[in-house]
Coordinates of C-alpha atoms and ligand atoms in Angstrom, one line a residue:
X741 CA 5.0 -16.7 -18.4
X742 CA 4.9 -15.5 -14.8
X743 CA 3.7 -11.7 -14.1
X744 CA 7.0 -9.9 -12.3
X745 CA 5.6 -8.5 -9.6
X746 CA 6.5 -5.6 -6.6
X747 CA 5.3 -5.2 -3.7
X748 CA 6.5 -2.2 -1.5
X749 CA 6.5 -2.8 2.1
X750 CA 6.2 -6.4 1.2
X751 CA 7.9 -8.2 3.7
X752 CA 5.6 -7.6 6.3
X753 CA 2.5 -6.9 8.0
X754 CA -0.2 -6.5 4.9
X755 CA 2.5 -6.5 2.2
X756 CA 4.0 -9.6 3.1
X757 CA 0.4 -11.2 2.9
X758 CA 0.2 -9.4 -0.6
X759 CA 3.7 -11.1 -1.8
X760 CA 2.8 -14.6 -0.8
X761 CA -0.8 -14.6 -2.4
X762 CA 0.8 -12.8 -5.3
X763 CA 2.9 -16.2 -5.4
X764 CA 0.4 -18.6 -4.6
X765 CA -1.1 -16.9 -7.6
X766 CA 1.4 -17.9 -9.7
X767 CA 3.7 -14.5 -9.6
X768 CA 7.3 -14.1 -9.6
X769 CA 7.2 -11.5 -6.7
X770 CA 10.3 -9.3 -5.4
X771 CA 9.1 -7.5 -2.0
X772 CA 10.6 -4.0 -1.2
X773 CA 11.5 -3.1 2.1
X774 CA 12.6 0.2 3.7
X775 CA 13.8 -0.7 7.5
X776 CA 14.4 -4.0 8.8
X777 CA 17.3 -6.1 6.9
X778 CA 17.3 -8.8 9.8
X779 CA 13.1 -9.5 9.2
X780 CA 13.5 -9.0 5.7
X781 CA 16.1 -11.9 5.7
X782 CA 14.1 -14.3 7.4
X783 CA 11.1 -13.8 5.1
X784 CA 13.1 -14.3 2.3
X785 CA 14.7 -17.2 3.6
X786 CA 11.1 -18.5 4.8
X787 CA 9.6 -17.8 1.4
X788 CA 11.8 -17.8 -1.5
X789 CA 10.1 -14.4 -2.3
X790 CA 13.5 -12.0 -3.2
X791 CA 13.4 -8.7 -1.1
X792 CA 15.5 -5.8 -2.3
X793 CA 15.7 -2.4 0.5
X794 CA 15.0 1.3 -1.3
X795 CA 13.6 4.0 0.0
X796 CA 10.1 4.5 -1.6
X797 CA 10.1 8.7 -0.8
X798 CA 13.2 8.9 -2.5
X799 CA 12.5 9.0 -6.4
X800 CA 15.7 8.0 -7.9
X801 CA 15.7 5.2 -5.8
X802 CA 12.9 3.8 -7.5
X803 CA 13.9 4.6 -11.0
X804 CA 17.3 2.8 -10.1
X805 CA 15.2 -0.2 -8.4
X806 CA 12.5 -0.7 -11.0
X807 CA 15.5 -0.6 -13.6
X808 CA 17.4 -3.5 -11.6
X809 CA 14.6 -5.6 -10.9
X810 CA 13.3 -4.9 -14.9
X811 CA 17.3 -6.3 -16.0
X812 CA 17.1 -9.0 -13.7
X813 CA 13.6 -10.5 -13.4
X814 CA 11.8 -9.2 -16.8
X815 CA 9.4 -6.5 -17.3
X816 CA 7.2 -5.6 -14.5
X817 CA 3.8 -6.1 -15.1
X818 CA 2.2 -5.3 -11.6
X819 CA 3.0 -2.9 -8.9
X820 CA 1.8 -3.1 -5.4
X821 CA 1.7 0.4 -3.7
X822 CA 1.5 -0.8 -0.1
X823 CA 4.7 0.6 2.0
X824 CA 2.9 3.4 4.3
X825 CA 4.0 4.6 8.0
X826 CA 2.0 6.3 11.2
X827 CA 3.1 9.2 13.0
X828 CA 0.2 9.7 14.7
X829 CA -0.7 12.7 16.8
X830 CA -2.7 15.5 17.3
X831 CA -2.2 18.8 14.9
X832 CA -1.0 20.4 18.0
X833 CA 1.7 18.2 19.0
X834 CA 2.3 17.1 15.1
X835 CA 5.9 18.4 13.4
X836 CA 6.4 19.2 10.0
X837 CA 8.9 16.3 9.9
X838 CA 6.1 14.2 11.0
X839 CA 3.7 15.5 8.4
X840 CA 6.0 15.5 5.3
X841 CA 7.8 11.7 6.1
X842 CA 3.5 11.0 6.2
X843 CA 3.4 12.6 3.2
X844 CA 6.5 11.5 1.5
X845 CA 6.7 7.5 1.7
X846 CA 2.9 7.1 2.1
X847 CA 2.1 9.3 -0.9
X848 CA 4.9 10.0 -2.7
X849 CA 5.6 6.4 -3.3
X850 CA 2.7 5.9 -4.9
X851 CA 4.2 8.8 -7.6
X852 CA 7.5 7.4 -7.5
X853 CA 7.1 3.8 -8.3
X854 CA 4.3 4.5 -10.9
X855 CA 6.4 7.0 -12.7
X856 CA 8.8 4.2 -12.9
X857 CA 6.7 1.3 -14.1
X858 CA 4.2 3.2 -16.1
X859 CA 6.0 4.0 -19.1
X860 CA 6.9 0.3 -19.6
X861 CA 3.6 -1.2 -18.7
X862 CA 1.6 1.7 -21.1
X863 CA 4.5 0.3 -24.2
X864 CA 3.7 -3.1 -23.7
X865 CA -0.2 -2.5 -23.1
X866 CA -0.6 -4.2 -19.7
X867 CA -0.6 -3.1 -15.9
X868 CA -1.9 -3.7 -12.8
X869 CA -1.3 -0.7 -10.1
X870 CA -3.1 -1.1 -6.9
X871 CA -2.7 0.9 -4.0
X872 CA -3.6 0.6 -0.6
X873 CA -5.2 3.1 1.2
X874 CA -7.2 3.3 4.0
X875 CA -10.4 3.7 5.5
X876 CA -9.1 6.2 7.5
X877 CA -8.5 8.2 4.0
X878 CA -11.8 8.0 3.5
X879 CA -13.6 9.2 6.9
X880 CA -10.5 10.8 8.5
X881 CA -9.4 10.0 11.9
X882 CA -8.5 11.8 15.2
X883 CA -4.8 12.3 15.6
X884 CA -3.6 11.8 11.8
X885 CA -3.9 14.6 9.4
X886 CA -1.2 13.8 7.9
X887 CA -2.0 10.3 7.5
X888 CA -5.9 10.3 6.5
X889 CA -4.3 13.3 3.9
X890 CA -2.1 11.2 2.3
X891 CA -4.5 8.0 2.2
X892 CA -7.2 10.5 0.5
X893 CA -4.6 11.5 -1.5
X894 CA -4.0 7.9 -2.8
X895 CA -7.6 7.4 -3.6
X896 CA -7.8 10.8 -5.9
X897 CA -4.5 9.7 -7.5
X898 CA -5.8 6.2 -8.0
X899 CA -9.0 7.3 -10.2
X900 CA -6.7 10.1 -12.3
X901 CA -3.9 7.5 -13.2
X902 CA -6.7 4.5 -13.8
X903 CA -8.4 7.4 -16.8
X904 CA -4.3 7.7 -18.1
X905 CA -4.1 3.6 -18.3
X906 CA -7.4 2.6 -19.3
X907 CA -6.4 3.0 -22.8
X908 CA -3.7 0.9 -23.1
X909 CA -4.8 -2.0 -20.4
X910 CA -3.1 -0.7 -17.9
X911 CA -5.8 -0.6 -14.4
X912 CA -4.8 1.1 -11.2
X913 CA -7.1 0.6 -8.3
X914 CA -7.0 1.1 -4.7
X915 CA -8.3 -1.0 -1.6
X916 CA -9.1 1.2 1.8
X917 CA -8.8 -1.7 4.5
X918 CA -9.8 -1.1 7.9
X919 CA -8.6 -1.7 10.9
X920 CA -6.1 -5.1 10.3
X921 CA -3.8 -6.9 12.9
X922 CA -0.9 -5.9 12.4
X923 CA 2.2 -4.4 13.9
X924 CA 0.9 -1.1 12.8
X925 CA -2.3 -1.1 14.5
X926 CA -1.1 -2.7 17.2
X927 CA 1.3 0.5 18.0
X928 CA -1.9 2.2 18.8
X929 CA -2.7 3.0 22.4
X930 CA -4.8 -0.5 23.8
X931 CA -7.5 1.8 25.2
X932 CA -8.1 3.9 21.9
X933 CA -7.7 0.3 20.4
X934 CA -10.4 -1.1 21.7
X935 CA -12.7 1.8 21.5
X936 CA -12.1 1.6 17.5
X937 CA -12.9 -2.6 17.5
X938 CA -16.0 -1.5 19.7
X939 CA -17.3 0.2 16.8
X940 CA -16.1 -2.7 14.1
X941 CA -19.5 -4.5 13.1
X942 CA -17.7 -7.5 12.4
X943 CA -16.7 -7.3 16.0
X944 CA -12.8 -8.2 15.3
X945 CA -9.7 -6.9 13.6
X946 CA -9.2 -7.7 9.7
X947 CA -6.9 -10.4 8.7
X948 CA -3.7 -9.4 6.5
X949 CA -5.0 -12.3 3.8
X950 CA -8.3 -10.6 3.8
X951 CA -6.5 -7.6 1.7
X952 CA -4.3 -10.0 -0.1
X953 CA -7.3 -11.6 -1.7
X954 CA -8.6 -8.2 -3.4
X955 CA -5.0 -7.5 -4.5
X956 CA -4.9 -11.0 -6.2
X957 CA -8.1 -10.5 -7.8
X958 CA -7.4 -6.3 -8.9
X959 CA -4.1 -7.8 -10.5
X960 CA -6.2 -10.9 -12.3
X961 CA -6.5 -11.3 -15.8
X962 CA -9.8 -11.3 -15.1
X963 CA -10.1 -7.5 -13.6
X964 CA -9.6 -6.0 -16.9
X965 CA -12.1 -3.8 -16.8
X966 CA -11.8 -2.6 -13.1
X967 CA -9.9 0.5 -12.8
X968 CA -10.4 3.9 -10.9
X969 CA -12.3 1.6 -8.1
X970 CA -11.5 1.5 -4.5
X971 CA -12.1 -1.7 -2.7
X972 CA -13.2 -1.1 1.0
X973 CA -12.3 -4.1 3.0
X974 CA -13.1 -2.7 6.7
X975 CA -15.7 -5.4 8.6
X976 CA -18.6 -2.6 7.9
X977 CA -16.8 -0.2 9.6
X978 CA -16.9 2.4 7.2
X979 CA -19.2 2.2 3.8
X980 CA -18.2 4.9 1.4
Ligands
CAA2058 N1 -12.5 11.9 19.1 C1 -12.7 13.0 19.9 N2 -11.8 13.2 20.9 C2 -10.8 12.4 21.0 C3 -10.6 11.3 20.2 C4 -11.5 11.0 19.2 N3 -11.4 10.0 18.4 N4 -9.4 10.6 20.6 C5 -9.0 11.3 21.6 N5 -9.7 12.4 21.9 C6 -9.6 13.4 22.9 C7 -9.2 12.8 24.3 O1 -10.4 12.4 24.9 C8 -8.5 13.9 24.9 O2 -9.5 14.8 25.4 P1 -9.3 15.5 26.9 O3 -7.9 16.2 26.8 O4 -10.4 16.5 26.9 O5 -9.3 14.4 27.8 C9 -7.8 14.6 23.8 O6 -8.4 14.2 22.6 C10 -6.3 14.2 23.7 O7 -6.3 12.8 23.6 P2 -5.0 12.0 24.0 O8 -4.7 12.3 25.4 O9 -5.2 10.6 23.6 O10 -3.9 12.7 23.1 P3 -2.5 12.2 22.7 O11 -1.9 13.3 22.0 O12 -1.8 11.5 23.8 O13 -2.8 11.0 21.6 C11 -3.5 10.2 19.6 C12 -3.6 11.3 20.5 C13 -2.0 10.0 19.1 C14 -4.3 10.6 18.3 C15 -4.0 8.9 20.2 O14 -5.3 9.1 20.6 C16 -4.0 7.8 19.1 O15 -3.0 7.1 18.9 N6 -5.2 7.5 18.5 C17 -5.3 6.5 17.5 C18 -5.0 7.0 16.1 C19 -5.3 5.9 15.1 O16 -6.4 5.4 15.1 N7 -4.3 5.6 14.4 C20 -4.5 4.5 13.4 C21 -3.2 3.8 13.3 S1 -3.4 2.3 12.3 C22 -3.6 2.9 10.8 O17 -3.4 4.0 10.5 C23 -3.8 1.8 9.8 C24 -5.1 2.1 9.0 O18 -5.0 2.5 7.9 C25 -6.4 1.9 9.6

C-alpha cells in the first residue's frame, strides 16, 4: 500500500521538489501550504499532488490537519518538516516579531507536526520524520540569528526525537542544504548573493531535486537504520 505522506511548505520551492519525488517514489503525498492559494492551485492542478493551507506555528492547526488528512487519506506514515521563512537582518535592526515568526513556523513546526504524527507512527511501529535544516544552522550566518537559531535548533531536535523513535522504527533525520535556487535565496541582496556562490566549491547554486533525492532515500524502506543523522547537501560549502 502507498506510504501517506506530508510535506509542509510543499508546494513550492524545495518542498514542492520533495512532494513530487515523494510521488515518483510511489507515495500518496498531500503538500501543506501556509500563504499562496493561487500557486498552490496551480501545483495541484499541475500535479495531482492534494495541497491543504494550515498554519504550521499554530499547534492546533496541526492536530486538526493531521487528524483530517489521517480520516481522509489513511495513517500517515512520513512527515516532511520543510515549511521555513527568512526575516533576515542584522540583530540591530531585527524585531522581536521578526525573531519569534523565525522561531515559531521554522521551529515550532517541527514540534507541532511531530507531536501530531508521532503517537500514531510509535503505535503502528513505523516513521519517517525528516527535517530540513540548513547549513546556515550549522555555521551561522551574518544577518540571521534568528534563523541560523532555529535551523540549529532543528538539528538538536532531530537527534533527541530519532533516540525517542528508534525503538519502535520510527527514524527522524535532518538534511542541512546549502545555498539552493529558489525564491528564497533569490530574495537575498544580488551583491551578497554572489559573494556567497563565490565561495560555493561547486561554483553554482544547489538544485531543489538535489534535496528531494536525500528526502526519498531518509524516508526509504531501506534507511531503517538511519536516524539522528543530518545529511549536508551544500556543493562543499560547509563540511560539518
Ligand atoms: N560578514 C561581515 N560583515 C558583513 C557581512 C558578513 N557576511 N555581511 C555584511 N557585512 C557588513 C557590511 O559590510 C556592512 O559593513 P559597513 O557598515 O562597515 O559597510 C554591515 O555589515 C551592514 O551590512 P549591510 O549594509 O548589508 O546591512 P543591511 O542591514 O542592509 O543587510 C543583511 C544585512 C540583511 C544581513 C544582508 O546583508 C543580507 O541579506 N545578507 C544575506 C543573508 C543570507 O545569507 N540569508 C540567507 C537567506 S537564504 C536561506 O536562509 C536559505 C538557507 O537555508 C541557506
Amino acid at each position: 500500500m502507498a506510504r501517506i505522506a506530508i510535506v509542509t511548505g510543499g508546494t513550492r520551492g524545495i518542498g514542492e521538489a520533495i512532494s513530487l519525488a515523494l510521488q515518483a517514489a510511489g507515495a500518496t503525498v498531500v503538500a501543506n501550504y501556509g500563504g499562496d492559494d493561487r500557486k498552490a492551485a496551480e501545483f495541484t492542478e499541475r500535479t495531482g499532488i492534494v495541497s491543504k493551507k494550515w498554519n504550521v506555528a499554530d499547534h492546533q492547526a496541526c492536530l486538526d490537519a493531521v487528524g483530517a488528512i489521517e480520516a481522509a487519506h489513511g495513517a500517515v506514515d512520513i512527515v516532511v518538516n520543510n515549511a521555513g521563512i527568512t526575516r533576515d537582518g542584522t540583530i540591530l535592526k531585527m524585531t522581536y516579531e521578526m525573531w519569534r515568526e523565525v522561531l515559531d513556523v521554522n521551529l515550532g513546526g517541527c514540534f507541532n507536526m511531530a507531536k501530531a504524527s508521532f503517537p500514531g507512527m510509535r503505535t503502528r511501529k513505523f516513521g519517517r520524520i525528516v527535517n530540513i535544516g540548513s547549513i546556515n544552522g550549522q555555521a551561522g550566518q551574518y544577518g540571521q540569528v534568528n534563523y541560523a537559531a532555529a535551523k540549529a535548533g532543528i538539528h538538536g531536535f532531530t537527534k533527541a526525537l530519532a533516540q525517542e523513535g528508534a525503538r519502535f522504527n520510527v527514524t527522524c533525520n535532518a538534511i542541512a542544504p546549502g545555498y539552493i535556487d529558489t525564491d528564497m535565496v533569490a530574495a537575498v541582496p544580488a551583491d551578497v548573493l554572489d559573494k556567497i556562490v563565490a565561495k560555493i566549491p561547486a561554483g553554482r547554486l544547489g538544485q531543489a531535486s538535489e534535496i528531494a533525492r536525500g528526502v526519498v532515500f531518509l524516508t526509504s524502506d531501506d534507511a531503517a537504520f538511519v536516524t539522528g543523522s543530518t545529511l549536508t547537501i551544500n556543493g562543499g560549502q560547509y563540511m560539518h
